[in-house]
Tab-separated table of C-alpha atoms in Angstrom:
chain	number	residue	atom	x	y	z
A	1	UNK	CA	18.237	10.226	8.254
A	2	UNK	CA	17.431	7.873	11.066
A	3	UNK	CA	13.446	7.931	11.789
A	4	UNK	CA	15.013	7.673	15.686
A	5	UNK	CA	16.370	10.673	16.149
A	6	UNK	CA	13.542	13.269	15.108
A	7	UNK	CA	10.986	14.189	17.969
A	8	UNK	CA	8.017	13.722	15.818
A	9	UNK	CA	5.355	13.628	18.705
A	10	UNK	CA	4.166	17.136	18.065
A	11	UNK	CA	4.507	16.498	14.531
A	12	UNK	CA	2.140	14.042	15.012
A	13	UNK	CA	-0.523	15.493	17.370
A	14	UNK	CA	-0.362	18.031	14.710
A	15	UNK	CA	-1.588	15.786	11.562
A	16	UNK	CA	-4.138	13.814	13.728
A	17	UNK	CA	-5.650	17.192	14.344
A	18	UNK	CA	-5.704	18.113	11.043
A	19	UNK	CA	-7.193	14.605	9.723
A	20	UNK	CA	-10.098	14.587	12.411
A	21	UNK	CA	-11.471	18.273	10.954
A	22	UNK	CA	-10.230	17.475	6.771
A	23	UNK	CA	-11.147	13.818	6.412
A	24	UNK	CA	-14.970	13.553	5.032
A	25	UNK	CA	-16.629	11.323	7.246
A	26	UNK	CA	-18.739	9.654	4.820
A	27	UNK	CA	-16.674	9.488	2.060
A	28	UNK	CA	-16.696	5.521	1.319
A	29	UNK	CA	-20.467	5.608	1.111
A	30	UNK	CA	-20.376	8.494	-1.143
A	31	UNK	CA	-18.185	6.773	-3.149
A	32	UNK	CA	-19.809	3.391	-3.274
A	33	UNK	CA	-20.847	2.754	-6.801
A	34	UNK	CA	-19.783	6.572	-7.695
A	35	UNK	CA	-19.879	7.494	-11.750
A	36	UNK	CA	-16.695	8.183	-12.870
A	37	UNK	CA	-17.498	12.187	-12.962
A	38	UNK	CA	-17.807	11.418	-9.004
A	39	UNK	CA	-14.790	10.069	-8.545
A	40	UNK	CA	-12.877	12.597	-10.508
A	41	UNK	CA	-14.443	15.403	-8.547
A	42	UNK	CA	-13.933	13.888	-5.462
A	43	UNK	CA	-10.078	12.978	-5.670
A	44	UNK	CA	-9.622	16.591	-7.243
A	45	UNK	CA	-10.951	17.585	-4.354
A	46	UNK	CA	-9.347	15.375	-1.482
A	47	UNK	CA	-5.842	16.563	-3.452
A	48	UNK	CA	-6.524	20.041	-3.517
A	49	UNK	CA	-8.004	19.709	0.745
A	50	UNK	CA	-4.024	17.496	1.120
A	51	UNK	CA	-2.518	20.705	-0.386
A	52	UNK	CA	-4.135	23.091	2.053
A	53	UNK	CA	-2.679	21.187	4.799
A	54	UNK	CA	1.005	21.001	3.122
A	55	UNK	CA	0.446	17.130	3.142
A	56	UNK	CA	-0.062	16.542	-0.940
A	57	UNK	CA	3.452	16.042	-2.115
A	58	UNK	CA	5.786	15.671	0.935
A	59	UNK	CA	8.141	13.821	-0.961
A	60	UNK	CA	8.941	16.790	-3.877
A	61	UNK	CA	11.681	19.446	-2.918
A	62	UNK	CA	11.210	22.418	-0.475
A	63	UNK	CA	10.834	24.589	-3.660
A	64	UNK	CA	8.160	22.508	-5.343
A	65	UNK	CA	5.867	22.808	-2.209
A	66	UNK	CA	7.409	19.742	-0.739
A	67	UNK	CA	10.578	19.086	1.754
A	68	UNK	CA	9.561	16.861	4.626
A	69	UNK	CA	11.541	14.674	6.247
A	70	UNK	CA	11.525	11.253	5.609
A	71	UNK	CA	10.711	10.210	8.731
A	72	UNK	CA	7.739	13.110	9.157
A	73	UNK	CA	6.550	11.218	5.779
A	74	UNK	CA	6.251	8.461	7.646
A	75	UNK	CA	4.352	9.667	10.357
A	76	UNK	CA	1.726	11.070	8.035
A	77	UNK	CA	1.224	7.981	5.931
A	78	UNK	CA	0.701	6.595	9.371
A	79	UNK	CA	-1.610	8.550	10.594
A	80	UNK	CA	-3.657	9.491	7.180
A	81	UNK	CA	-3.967	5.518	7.013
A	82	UNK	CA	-5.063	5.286	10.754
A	83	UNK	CA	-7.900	7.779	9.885
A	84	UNK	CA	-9.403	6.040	7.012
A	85	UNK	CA	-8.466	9.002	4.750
A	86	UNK	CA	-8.921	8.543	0.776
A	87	UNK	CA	-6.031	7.162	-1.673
A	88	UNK	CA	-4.682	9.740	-4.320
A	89	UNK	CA	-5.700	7.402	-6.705
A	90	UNK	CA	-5.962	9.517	-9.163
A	91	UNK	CA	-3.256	11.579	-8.765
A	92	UNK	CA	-0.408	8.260	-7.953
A	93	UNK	CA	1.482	8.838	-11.324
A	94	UNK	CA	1.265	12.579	-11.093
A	95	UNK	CA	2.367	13.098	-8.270
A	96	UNK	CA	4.791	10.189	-8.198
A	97	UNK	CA	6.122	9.078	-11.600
A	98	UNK	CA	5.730	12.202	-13.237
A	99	UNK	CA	7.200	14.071	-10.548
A	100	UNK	CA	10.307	11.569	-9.984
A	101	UNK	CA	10.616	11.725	-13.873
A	102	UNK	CA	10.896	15.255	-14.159
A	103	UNK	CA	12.857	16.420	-11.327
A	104	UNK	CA	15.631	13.772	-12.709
A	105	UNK	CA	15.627	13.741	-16.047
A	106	UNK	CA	13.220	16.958	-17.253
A	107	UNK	CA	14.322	20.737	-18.360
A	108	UNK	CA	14.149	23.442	-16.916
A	109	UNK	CA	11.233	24.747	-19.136
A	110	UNK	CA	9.552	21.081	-18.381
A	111	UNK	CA	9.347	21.001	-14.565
A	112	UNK	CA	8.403	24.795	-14.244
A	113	UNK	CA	5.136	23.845	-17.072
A	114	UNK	CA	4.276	20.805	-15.003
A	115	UNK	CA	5.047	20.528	-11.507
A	116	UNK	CA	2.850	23.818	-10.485
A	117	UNK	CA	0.209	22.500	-13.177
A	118	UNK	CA	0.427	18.864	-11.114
A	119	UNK	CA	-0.225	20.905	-8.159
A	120	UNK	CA	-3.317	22.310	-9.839
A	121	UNK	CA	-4.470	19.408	-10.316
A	122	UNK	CA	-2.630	17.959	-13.776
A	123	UNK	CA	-3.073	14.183	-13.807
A	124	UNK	CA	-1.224	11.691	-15.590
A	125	UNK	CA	-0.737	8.284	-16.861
A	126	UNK	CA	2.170	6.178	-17.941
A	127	UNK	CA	2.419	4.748	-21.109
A	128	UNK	CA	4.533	1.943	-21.242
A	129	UNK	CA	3.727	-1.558	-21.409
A	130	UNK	CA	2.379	-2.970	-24.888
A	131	UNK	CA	0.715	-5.780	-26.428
A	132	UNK	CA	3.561	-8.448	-26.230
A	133	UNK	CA	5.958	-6.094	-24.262
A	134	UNK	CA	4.888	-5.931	-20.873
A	135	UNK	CA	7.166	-7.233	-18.035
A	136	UNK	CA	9.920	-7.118	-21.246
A	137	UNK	CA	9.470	-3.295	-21.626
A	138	UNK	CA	12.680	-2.963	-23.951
A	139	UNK	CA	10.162	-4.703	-26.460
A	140	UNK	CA	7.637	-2.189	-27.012
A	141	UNK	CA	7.172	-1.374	-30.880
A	142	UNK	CA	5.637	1.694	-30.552
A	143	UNK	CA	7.234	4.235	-32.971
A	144	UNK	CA	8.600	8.085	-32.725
A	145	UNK	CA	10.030	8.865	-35.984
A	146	UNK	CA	11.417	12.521	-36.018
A	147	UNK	CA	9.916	14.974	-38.973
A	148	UNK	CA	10.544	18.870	-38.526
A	149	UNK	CA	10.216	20.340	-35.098
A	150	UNK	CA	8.315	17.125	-33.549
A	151	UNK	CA	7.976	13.248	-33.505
A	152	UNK	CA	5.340	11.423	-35.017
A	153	UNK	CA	4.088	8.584	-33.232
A	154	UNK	CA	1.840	5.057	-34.120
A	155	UNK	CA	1.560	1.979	-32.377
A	156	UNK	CA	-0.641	0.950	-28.976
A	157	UNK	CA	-0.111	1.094	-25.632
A	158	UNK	CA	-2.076	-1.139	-23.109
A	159	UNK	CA	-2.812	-1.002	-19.039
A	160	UNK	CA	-2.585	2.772	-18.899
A	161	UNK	CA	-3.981	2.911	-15.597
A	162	UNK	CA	-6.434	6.486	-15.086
A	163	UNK	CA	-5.883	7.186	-18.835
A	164	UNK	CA	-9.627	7.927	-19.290
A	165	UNK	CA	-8.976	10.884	-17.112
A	166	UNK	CA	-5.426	11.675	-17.837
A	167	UNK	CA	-3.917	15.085	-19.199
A	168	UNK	CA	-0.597	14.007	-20.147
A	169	UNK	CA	1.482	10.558	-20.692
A	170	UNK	CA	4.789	9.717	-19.950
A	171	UNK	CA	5.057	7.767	-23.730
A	172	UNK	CA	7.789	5.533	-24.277
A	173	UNK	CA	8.999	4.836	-28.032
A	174	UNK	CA	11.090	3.148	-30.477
A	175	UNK	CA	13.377	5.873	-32.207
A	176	UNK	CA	15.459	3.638	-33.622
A	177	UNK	CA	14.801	0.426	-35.108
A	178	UNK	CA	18.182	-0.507	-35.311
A	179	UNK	CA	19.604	-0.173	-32.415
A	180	UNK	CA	20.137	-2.704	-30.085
A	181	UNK	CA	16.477	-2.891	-28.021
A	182	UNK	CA	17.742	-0.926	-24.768
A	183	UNK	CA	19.691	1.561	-27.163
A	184	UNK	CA	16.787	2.917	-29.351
A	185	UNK	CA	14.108	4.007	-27.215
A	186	UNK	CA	13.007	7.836	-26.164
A	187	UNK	CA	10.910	9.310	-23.642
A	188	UNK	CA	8.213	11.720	-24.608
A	189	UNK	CA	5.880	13.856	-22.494
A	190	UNK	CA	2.223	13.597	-24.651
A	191	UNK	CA	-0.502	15.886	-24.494
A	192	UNK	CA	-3.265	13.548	-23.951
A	193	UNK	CA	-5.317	16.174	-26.294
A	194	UNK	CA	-3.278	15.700	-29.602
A	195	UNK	CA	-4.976	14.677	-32.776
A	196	UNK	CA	-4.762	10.826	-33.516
A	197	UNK	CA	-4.974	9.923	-29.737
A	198	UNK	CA	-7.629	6.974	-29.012
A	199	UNK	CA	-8.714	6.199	-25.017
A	200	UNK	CA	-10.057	2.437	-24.931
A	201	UNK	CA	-11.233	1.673	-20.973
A	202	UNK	CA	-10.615	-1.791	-20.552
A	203	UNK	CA	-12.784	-4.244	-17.701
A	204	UNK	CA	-11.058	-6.062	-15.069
A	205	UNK	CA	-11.936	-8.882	-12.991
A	206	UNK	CA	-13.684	-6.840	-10.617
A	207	UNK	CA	-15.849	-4.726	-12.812
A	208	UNK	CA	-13.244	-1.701	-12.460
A	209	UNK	CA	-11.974	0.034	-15.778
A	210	UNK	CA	-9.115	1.858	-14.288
A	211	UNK	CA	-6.666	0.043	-16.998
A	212	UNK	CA	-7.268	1.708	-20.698
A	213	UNK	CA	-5.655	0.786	-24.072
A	214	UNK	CA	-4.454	3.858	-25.998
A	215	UNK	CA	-4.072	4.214	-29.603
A	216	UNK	CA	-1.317	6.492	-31.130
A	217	UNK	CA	-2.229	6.869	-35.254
A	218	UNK	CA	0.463	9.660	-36.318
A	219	UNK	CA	0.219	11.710	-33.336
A	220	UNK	CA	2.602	14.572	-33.597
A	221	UNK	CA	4.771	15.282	-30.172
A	222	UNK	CA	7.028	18.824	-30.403
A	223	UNK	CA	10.604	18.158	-29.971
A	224	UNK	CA	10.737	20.039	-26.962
A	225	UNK	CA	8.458	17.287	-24.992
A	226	UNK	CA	11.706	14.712	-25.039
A	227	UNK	CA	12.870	14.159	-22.172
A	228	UNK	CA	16.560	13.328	-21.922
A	229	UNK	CA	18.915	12.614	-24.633
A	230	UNK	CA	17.179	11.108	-28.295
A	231	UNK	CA	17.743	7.248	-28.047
A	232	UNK	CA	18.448	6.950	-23.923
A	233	UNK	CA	14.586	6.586	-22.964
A	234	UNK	CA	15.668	3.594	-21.034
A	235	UNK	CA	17.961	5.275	-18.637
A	236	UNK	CA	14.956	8.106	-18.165
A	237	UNK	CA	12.534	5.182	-17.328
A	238	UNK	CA	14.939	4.287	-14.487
A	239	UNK	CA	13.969	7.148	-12.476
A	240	UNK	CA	9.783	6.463	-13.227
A	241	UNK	CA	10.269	2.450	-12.226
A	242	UNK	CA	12.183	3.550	-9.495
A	243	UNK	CA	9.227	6.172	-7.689
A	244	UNK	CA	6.762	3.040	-8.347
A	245	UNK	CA	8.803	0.307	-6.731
A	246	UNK	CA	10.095	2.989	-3.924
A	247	UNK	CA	9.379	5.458	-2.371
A	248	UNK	CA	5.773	4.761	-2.975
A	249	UNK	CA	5.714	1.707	-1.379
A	250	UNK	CA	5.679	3.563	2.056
A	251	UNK	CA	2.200	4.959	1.669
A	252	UNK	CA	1.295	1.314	0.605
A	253	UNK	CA	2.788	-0.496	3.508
A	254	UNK	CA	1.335	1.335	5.970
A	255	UNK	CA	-2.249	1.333	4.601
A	256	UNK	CA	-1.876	-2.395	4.618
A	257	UNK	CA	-0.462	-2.269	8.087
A	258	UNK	CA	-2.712	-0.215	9.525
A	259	UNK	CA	-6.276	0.479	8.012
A	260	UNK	CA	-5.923	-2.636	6.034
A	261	UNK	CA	-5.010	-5.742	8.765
A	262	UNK	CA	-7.741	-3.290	11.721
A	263	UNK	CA	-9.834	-4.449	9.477
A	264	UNK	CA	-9.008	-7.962	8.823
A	265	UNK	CA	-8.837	-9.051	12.744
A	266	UNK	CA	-12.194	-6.749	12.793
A	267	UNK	CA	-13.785	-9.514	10.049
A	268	UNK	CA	-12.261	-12.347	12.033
A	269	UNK	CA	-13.774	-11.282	15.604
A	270	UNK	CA	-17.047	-12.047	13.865
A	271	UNK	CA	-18.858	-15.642	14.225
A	272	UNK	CA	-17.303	-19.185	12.753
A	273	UNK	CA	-20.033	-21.199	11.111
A	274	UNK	CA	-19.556	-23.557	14.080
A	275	UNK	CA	-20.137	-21.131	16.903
A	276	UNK	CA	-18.146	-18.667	18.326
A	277	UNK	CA	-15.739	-16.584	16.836
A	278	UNK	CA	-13.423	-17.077	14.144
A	279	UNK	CA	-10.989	-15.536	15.987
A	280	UNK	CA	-11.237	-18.384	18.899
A	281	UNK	CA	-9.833	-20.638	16.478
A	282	UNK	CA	-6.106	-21.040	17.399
A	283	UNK	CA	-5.358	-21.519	13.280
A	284	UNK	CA	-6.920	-18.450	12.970
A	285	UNK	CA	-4.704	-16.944	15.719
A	286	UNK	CA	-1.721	-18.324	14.353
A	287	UNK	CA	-2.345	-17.014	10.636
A	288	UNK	CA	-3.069	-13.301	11.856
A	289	UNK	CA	-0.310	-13.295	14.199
A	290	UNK	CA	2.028	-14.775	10.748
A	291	UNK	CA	0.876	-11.679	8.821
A	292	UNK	CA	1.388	-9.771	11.271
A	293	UNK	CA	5.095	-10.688	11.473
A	294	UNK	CA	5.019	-9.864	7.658
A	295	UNK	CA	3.655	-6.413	7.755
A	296	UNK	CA	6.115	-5.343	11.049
A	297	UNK	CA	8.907	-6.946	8.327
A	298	UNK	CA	7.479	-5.220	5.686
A	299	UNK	CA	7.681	-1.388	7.223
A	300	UNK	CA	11.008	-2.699	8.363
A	301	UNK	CA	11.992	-2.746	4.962
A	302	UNK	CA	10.431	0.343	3.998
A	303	UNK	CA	12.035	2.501	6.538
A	304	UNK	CA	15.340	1.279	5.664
A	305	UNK	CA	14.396	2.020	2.400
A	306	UNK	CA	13.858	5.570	3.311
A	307	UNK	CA	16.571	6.216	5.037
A	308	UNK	CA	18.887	5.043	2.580
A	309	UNK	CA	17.105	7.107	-0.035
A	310	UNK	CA	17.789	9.828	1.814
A	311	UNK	CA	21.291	8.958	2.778
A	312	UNK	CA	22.326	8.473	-0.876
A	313	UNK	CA	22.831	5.069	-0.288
A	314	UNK	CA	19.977	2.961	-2.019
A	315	UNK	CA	21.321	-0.254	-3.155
A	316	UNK	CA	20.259	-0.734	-7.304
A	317	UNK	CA	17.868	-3.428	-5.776
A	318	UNK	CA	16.400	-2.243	-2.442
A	319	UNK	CA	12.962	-0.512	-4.298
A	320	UNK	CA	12.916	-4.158	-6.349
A	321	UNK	CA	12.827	-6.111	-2.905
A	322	UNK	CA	10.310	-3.533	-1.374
A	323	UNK	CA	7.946	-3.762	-4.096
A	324	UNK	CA	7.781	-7.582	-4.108
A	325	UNK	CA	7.498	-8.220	-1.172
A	326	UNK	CA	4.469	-5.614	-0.737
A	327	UNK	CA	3.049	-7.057	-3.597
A	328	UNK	CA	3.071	-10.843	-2.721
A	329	UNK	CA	2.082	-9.982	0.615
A	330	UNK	CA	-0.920	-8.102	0.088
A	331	UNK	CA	-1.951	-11.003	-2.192
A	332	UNK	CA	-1.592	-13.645	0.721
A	333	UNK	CA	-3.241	-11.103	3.283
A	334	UNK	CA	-6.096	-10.596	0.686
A	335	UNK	CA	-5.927	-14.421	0.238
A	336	UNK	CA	-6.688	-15.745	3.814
A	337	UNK	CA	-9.236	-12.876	4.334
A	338	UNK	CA	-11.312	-14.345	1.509
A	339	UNK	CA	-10.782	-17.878	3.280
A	340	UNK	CA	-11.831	-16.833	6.658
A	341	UNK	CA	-14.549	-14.445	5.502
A	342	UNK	CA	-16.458	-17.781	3.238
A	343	UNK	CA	-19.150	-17.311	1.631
A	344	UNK	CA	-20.344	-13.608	2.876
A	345	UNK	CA	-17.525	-12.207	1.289
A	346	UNK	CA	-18.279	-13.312	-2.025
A	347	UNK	CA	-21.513	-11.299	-1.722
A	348	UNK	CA	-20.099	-8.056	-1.365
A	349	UNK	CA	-19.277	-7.039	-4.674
A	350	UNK	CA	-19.120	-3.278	-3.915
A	351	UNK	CA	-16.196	-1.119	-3.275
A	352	UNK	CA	-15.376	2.218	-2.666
A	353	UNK	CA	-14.011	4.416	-5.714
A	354	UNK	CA	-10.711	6.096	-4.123
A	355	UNK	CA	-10.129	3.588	-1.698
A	356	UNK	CA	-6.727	0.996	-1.729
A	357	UNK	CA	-6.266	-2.675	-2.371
A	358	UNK	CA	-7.577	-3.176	1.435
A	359	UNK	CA	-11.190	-1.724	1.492
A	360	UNK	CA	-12.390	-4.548	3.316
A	361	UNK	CA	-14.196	-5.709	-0.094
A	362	UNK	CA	-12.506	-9.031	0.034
A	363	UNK	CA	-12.774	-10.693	-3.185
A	364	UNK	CA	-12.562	-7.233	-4.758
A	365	UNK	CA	-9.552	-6.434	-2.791
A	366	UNK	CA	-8.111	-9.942	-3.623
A	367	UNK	CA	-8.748	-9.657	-7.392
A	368	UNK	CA	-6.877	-6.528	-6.765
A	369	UNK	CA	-3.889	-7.843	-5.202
A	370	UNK	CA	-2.884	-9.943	-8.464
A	371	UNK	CA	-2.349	-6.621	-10.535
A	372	UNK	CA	0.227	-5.251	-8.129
A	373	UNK	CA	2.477	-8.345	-8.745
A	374	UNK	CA	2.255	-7.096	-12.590
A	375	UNK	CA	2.730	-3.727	-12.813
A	376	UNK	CA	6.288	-1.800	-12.504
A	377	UNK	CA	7.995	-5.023	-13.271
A	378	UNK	CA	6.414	-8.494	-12.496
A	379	UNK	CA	7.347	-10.415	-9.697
A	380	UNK	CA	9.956	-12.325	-11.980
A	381	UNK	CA	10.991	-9.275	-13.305
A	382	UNK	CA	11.891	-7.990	-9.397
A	383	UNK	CA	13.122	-11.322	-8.940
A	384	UNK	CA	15.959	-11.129	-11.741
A	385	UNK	CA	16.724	-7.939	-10.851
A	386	UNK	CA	17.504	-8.167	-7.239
A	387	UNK	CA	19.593	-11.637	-8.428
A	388	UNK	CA	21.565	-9.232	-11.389
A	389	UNK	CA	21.672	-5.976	-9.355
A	390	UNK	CA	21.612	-6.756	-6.072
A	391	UNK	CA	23.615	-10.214	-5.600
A	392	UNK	CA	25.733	-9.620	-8.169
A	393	UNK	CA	24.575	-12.942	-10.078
A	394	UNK	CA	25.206	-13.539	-13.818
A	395	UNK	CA	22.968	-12.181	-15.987
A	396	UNK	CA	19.447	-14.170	-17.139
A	397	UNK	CA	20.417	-16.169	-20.388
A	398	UNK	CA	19.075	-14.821	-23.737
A	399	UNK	CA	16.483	-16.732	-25.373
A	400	UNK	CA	16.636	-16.113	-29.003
A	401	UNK	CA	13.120	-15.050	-30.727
């Protein structure tokens, strides 16, 4: 695919059209300090309005109610980003990890159950990182152990983002003790409904509680909810960590692009304690015009991404350098915006429910920006990988327990 070639111009008109009539124009004050029973009913919504207009899942196969081109998927993150519409937020690993995960690695039986049910309005979470086994996932000790015609799971799982809300869990867990850590893990689709399940919202920084503990106390999972092979989880959870540090990252990039750096030269344009405008300060200049740079390098990297993904020819570390760098940038974009933005910005404490990491909240959105160099892999996770994977470097010594 080369994003060059494709006359997208009518393409375009024709999503600009639909965003002016389908985008609620007052949807970040209605969702300023919404309940939670707001915010769900709002993004079920939003999706369900996306699907009417054949924009919710451009990414999933032709069959699936997807099929657009990479490069038209461009042009509507563009353009839904230029008009201020709502994030998915709700739907992200739904429509994203679950998806990705199934269509790679799921039955027949499992992607015909699911993907139309997604579509409905099925929303997930992703159960993965644990207590002492975060950024080292091939840690976790949470336990499957296999008894009749299911699994029986215990242990915890910790910074399941939406799992408060969430109808199903992509679980991963230790089968087998024995093996070496890599070698002994399965993946399991869990009904967030089964007996022995336990939601725990947890508080963040910024007064969110998006991220929830969940406890797993003999919870019984039938056999036919593994997904690949018993004991080759690992491989499975390939194809999720790949959709988060991907393909994903194109939506991201262009909401901080676009909606997200409008808004930051918008903030600067007002007045400098000293007089005039903050934006009359060459330093000022100079820093915008930096990030700038960044964010043109940043979709830079994304389309390649896309068009290699597409091509068949993603290197094993292009969605690792993607995702860092999107992450480390937002969280020096979110950075100077608190500095130039002083004290007033520490006053605004209130942010839109189903809006990104670049709401114009400042501190908010910079609080924000630290969890996306966490999540999927931290930044020295990324880091060894592209070294390993990408440059071919010897593997990262083993430091004995």
């Amino acid at each position: 695919m080369n994003t060059s070639t494709e006359d997208l111009t009518e393409f375009r008109a024709e999503v600009r059209q639909w965003c002016r009539e389908h985008v609620p124009a007052d949807w970040r004050r209605a969702q300023t300090l919404a309940g939670d029973a707001e915010f769900v009913a709002f993004q079920q919504s939003w999706f369900q309005e996306l699907r009417s207009g054949g924009y919710a899942v451009p990414h999933w196969p032709a069959e699936w109610g997807g099929g657009m081109s990479a490069a038209r998927q461009v042009v509507l993150y563009q353009e839904l980003a230029a008009h201020d519409a709502p994030r998915l937020v709700l739907g992200f690993v739904s429509i994203h990890h679950a998806a990705s995960t199934l269509l790679a690695a799921g039955t027949a039986e499992q992607r015909a159950r699911h993907l139309p049910a997604i579509l409905d309005g099925e929303i997930w979470v992703q159960g993965f990182s644990e207590p002492e086994a975060g950024s080292d996932l091939a840690g976790l000790r949470t336990t499957a152990r296999r008894e009749g015609d299911g699994f029986v799971v215990d242990g915890q799982k910790l910074w399941a983002s939406g799992a408060a809300h969430a109808d199903w869990c992509l679980l991963l867990a230790r089968t087998d003790p024995a093996a070496p850590k890599r070698r002994g893990i399965s993946y399991f689709l869990m009904d967030m409904r089964s007996p022995g399940l336990d939601v725990r919202p947890v508080r963040n920084a910024a007064g969110e509680s998006h991220f929830c503990e969940i406890f797993l106390n003999g919870v019984v999972i039938p056999a036919e909810n593994l997904v690949g092979p018993v004991n080759q989880g690992w491989q499975v959870a390939q194809a999720t960590l790949s959709a988060e540090r991907g393909m994903t990252m194109l939506e991201l990039a262009e909401r901080l692009g676009n909606a997200g750096f409008r808004w930051l030269v918008e903030a600067c344009r007002g007045p400098a304690p000293g007089g005039g405008r903050l934006v009359d300060d060459p330093r000022v200049q100079d820093r915008l015009a930096e990030l700038e740079t960044e964010i043109a390098g940043l979709r830079a990297l994304c389309l390649g991404l896309v068009e290699r993904h597409e091509a068949g020819t993603a290197g094993p570390a292009d969605a690792s350098v993607v995702k860092l760098y999107y992450s480390e940038l937002l969280q020096r974009t979110m950075d100077f915006a608190v500095e130039v933005t002083g004290l007033p910005a520490h006053t605004e404490l209130r942010k839109p429910a189903s809006s990104g990491w670049e709401s114009g909240a400042w501190v908010l959105d910079f609080i924000g920006s630290w969890e996306w160099t966490i999540p999927g892999g931290t930044s020295e996770i990324q880091r060894t990988i592209i070294g390993e994977r990408g440059l071919g470097l010897p593997r990262e010594p083993v430091v004995p327990a």
